[in-house]
Amino acid sequence: MAANIEKVWNCMNEPEHIRNWCYASDDWHAPYAENDLRIGGTLKTTMAAKDGSFSFDFEGVYDEIVPHQLISYTLGDGRRVRVTFAEEDNTTKVVQTFDAEDTNSVEMQEMGWQAILDNFKKYTERVK
């Protein structure tokens, strides 16, 4: 994305930023986010349909953090998520991998995670 690593890292991890990008489509939003970015710390984001019909909390515990390079956490059901960051020429590549759950197809889950990353990219490139 067209942003330096410091900006990308801050937008990924600061609750006031997370609330602005952590949802998969425009009919959803993230009205609440908290983030204790340290090993053993927790992250929690509430994702909710804007019409009020449904919401859920996305929660995890941090396993590994290397500032500006890596974030790894475990979700409440034991699945792992890993996010890597690499800066080159004032742009940053973000790669997120996750353990799939058993209820929905892997393809559907990939689309949802990618939609959130796309929102993250748009928000990060737009915000000052």
PDB file of C-alpha atoms in Angstrom:
ATOM      1  CA  MET A   1       0.000   0.000   0.000  1.00  0.00           C
ATOM      2  CA  ALA A   2       1.064   3.562  -0.568  1.00  0.00           C
ATOM      3  CA  ALA A   3       2.013   4.376   3.030  1.00  0.00           C
ATOM      4  CA  ASN A   4       5.125   4.083   5.155  1.00  0.00           C
ATOM      5  CA  ILE A   5       5.463   1.378   7.787  1.00  0.00           C
ATOM      6  CA  GLU A   6       4.886   3.728  10.735  1.00  0.00           C
ATOM      7  CA  LYS A   7       1.521   4.878   9.381  1.00  0.00           C
ATOM      8  CA  VAL A   8       0.495   1.329   8.452  1.00  0.00           C
ATOM      9  CA  TRP A   9       1.468   0.006  11.892  1.00  0.00           C
ATOM     10  CA  ASN A  10      -0.468   2.769  13.672  1.00  0.00           C
ATOM     11  CA  CYS A  11      -3.587   2.326  11.531  1.00  0.00           C
ATOM     12  CA  MET A  12      -3.490  -1.437  12.101  1.00  0.00           C
ATOM     13  CA  ASN A  13      -3.159  -1.173  15.870  1.00  0.00           C
ATOM     14  CA  GLU A  14      -4.714   2.016  17.268  1.00  0.00           C
ATOM     15  CA  PRO A  15      -8.389   1.593  18.262  1.00  0.00           C
ATOM     16  CA  GLU A  16      -9.414   4.986  16.843  1.00  0.00           C
ATOM     17  CA  HIS A  17      -8.174   3.762  13.452  1.00  0.00           C
ATOM     18  CA  ILE A  18      -9.423   0.158  13.764  1.00  0.00           C
ATOM     19  CA  ARG A  19     -13.010   1.405  14.137  1.00  0.00           C
ATOM     20  CA  ASN A  20     -12.716   3.035  10.707  1.00  0.00           C
ATOM     21  CA  TRP A  21     -11.697   0.008   8.622  1.00  0.00           C
ATOM     22  CA  CYS A  22     -12.408  -3.283  10.437  1.00  0.00           C
ATOM     23  CA  TYR A  23     -15.493  -4.500   8.570  1.00  0.00           C
ATOM     24  CA  ALA A  24     -16.044  -6.425   5.347  1.00  0.00           C
ATOM     25  CA  SER A  25     -18.710  -4.331   3.590  1.00  0.00           C
ATOM     26  CA  ASP A  26     -20.276  -0.874   3.659  1.00  0.00           C
ATOM     27  CA  ASP A  27     -23.421  -2.117   5.427  1.00  0.00           C
ATOM     28  CA  TRP A  28     -21.267  -3.063   8.450  1.00  0.00           C
ATOM     29  CA  HIS A  29     -19.170  -1.025  10.859  1.00  0.00           C
ATOM     30  CA  ALA A  30     -16.896  -1.478  13.874  1.00  0.00           C
ATOM     31  CA  PRO A  31     -18.430   0.593  16.679  1.00  0.00           C
ATOM     32  CA  TYR A  32     -15.966  -0.633  19.323  1.00  0.00           C
ATOM     33  CA  ALA A  33     -12.280  -1.572  19.352  1.00  0.00           C
ATOM     34  CA  GLU A  34      -9.699  -2.073  22.075  1.00  0.00           C
ATOM     35  CA  ASN A  35      -6.121  -3.205  21.627  1.00  0.00           C
ATOM     36  CA  ASP A  36      -3.448  -4.061  24.205  1.00  0.00           C
ATOM     37  CA  LEU A  37      -0.541  -4.613  21.810  1.00  0.00           C
ATOM     38  CA  ARG A  38       1.831  -6.744  23.882  1.00  0.00           C
ATOM     39  CA  ILE A  39       2.472 -10.464  24.210  1.00  0.00           C
ATOM     40  CA  GLY A  40      -0.417 -11.788  26.301  1.00  0.00           C
ATOM     41  CA  GLY A  41      -2.420  -8.629  25.589  1.00  0.00           C
ATOM     42  CA  THR A  42      -5.852  -8.793  24.007  1.00  0.00           C
ATOM     43  CA  LEU A  43      -7.532  -7.328  20.968  1.00  0.00           C
ATOM     44  CA  LYS A  44     -11.280  -6.950  20.646  1.00  0.00           C
ATOM     45  CA  THR A  45     -13.362  -5.421  17.891  1.00  0.00           C
ATOM     46  CA  THR A  46     -17.136  -5.395  17.676  1.00  0.00           C
ATOM     47  CA  MET A  47     -18.351  -5.799  14.106  1.00  0.00           C
ATOM     48  CA  ALA A  48     -22.011  -4.929  13.574  1.00  0.00           C
ATOM     49  CA  ALA A  49     -24.533  -4.613  10.781  1.00  0.00           C
ATOM     50  CA  LYS A  50     -25.467  -0.949  10.438  1.00  0.00           C
ATOM     51  CA  ASP A  51     -29.168  -1.869  10.523  1.00  0.00           C
ATOM     52  CA  GLY A  52     -28.687  -3.407  13.984  1.00  0.00           C
ATOM     53  CA  SER A  53     -29.678  -6.917  12.888  1.00  0.00           C
ATOM     54  CA  PHE A  54     -26.455  -8.667  13.935  1.00  0.00           C
ATOM     55  CA  SER A  55     -23.142  -8.093  15.675  1.00  0.00           C
ATOM     56  CA  PHE A  56     -20.247 -10.112  17.029  1.00  0.00           C
ATOM     57  CA  ASP A  57     -16.994  -9.571  18.876  1.00  0.00           C
ATOM     58  CA  PHE A  58     -13.721 -10.514  17.199  1.00  0.00           C
ATOM     59  CA  GLU A  59     -11.242 -11.308  19.987  1.00  0.00           C
ATOM     60  CA  GLY A  60      -7.729 -12.660  20.318  1.00  0.00           C
ATOM     61  CA  VAL A  61      -4.620 -12.823  22.491  1.00  0.00           C
ATOM     62  CA  TYR A  62      -1.213 -11.763  21.167  1.00  0.00           C
ATOM     63  CA  ASP A  63       1.449 -14.487  20.896  1.00  0.00           C
ATOM     64  CA  GLU A  64       4.226 -12.655  19.078  1.00  0.00           C
ATOM     65  CA  ILE A  65       4.922  -9.027  18.206  1.00  0.00           C
ATOM     66  CA  VAL A  66       7.903  -7.645  16.325  1.00  0.00           C
ATOM     67  CA  PRO A  67       7.260  -3.911  15.871  1.00  0.00           C
ATOM     68  CA  HIS A  68       6.798  -2.923  12.214  1.00  0.00           C
ATOM     69  CA  GLN A  69       7.347  -6.551  11.109  1.00  0.00           C
ATOM     70  CA  LEU A  70       5.003  -9.126  12.653  1.00  0.00           C
ATOM     71  CA  ILE A  71       1.851  -9.584  14.693  1.00  0.00           C
ATOM     72  CA  SER A  72       0.620 -13.055  15.640  1.00  0.00           C
ATOM     73  CA  TYR A  73      -2.418 -13.828  17.774  1.00  0.00           C
ATOM     74  CA  THR A  74      -4.717 -16.673  18.758  1.00  0.00           C
ATOM     75  CA  LEU A  75      -8.487 -16.327  18.509  1.00  0.00           C
ATOM     76  CA  GLY A  76     -10.823 -17.557  21.250  1.00  0.00           C
ATOM     77  CA  ASP A  77     -11.467 -20.822  19.401  1.00  0.00           C
ATOM     78  CA  GLY A  78      -7.734 -21.579  19.088  1.00  0.00           C
ATOM     79  CA  ARG A  79      -7.250 -20.505  15.478  1.00  0.00           C
ATOM     80  CA  ARG A  80      -4.093 -18.525  14.716  1.00  0.00           C
ATOM     81  CA  VAL A  81      -3.710 -15.305  12.719  1.00  0.00           C
ATOM     82  CA  ARG A  82      -0.380 -13.959  11.476  1.00  0.00           C
ATOM     83  CA  VAL A  83       0.196 -10.531   9.902  1.00  0.00           C
ATOM     84  CA  THR A  84       3.543  -9.547   8.374  1.00  0.00           C
ATOM     85  CA  PHE A  85       4.673  -6.079   7.311  1.00  0.00           C
ATOM     86  CA  ALA A  86       7.475  -5.192   4.880  1.00  0.00           C
ATOM     87  CA  GLU A  87       8.423  -1.656   3.858  1.00  0.00           C
ATOM     88  CA  GLU A  88      10.113  -0.775   0.587  1.00  0.00           C
ATOM     89  CA  ASP A  89      10.464   2.686  -0.966  1.00  0.00           C
ATOM     90  CA  ASN A  90       7.840   4.295   1.296  1.00  0.00           C
ATOM     91  CA  THR A  91       5.260   1.611   0.510  1.00  0.00           C
ATOM     92  CA  THR A  92       4.286  -1.271   2.768  1.00  0.00           C
ATOM     93  CA  LYS A  93       3.262  -4.823   1.957  1.00  0.00           C
ATOM     94  CA  VAL A  94       0.875  -6.419   4.449  1.00  0.00           C
ATOM     95  CA  VAL A  95       0.251 -10.178   4.325  1.00  0.00           C
ATOM     96  CA  GLN A  96      -2.306 -11.813   6.588  1.00  0.00           C
ATOM     97  CA  THR A  97      -2.706 -15.567   7.028  1.00  0.00           C
ATOM     98  CA  PHE A  98      -5.275 -17.318   9.195  1.00  0.00           C
ATOM     99  CA  ASP A  99      -6.453 -20.752  10.242  1.00  0.00           C
ATOM    100  CA  ALA A 100      -9.861 -21.358   8.691  1.00  0.00           C
ATOM    101  CA  GLU A 101     -12.856 -22.335  10.809  1.00  0.00           C
ATOM    102  CA  ASP A 102     -15.071 -25.324   9.939  1.00  0.00           C
ATOM    103  CA  THR A 103     -18.475 -23.653   9.501  1.00  0.00           C
ATOM    104  CA  ASN A 104     -17.931 -21.613   6.317  1.00  0.00           C
ATOM    105  CA  SER A 105     -15.998 -22.471   3.166  1.00  0.00           C
ATOM    106  CA  VAL A 106     -12.351 -21.460   3.030  1.00  0.00           C
ATOM    107  CA  GLU A 107     -13.109 -19.382  -0.076  1.00  0.00           C
ATOM    108  CA  MET A 108     -15.831 -17.446   1.741  1.00  0.00           C
ATOM    109  CA  GLN A 109     -13.509 -16.811   4.690  1.00  0.00           C
ATOM    110  CA  GLU A 110     -10.706 -15.666   2.377  1.00  0.00           C
ATOM    111  CA  MET A 111     -13.106 -13.220   0.716  1.00  0.00           C
ATOM    112  CA  GLY A 112     -14.149 -11.786   4.091  1.00  0.00           C
ATOM    113  CA  TRP A 113     -10.590 -11.366   5.386  1.00  0.00           C
ATOM    114  CA  GLN A 114      -9.530  -9.845   2.044  1.00  0.00           C
ATOM    115  CA  ALA A 115     -12.454  -7.392   2.086  1.00  0.00           C
ATOM    116  CA  ILE A 116     -11.350  -6.189   5.526  1.00  0.00           C
ATOM    117  CA  LEU A 117      -7.750  -5.836   4.307  1.00  0.00           C
ATOM    118  CA  ASP A 118      -9.015  -3.886   1.287  1.00  0.00           C
ATOM    119  CA  ASN A 119     -10.848  -1.502   3.656  1.00  0.00           C
ATOM    120  CA  PHE A 120      -7.671  -1.218   5.727  1.00  0.00           C
ATOM    121  CA  LYS A 121      -5.657  -0.291   2.623  1.00  0.00           C
ATOM    122  CA  LYS A 122      -8.193   2.320   1.467  1.00  0.00           C
ATOM    123  CA  TYR A 123      -8.460   3.858   4.919  1.00  0.00           C
ATOM    124  CA  THR A 124      -4.701   3.916   5.559  1.00  0.00           C
ATOM    125  CA  GLU A 125      -3.915   5.526   2.215  1.00  0.00           C
ATOM    126  CA  ARG A 126      -6.637   8.156   2.750  1.00  0.00           C
ATOM    127  CA  VAL A 127      -6.129   9.155   6.402  1.00  0.00           C
ATOM    128  CA  LYS A 128      -3.595  11.849   7.332  1.00  0.00           C
TER     129      LYS A 128
END
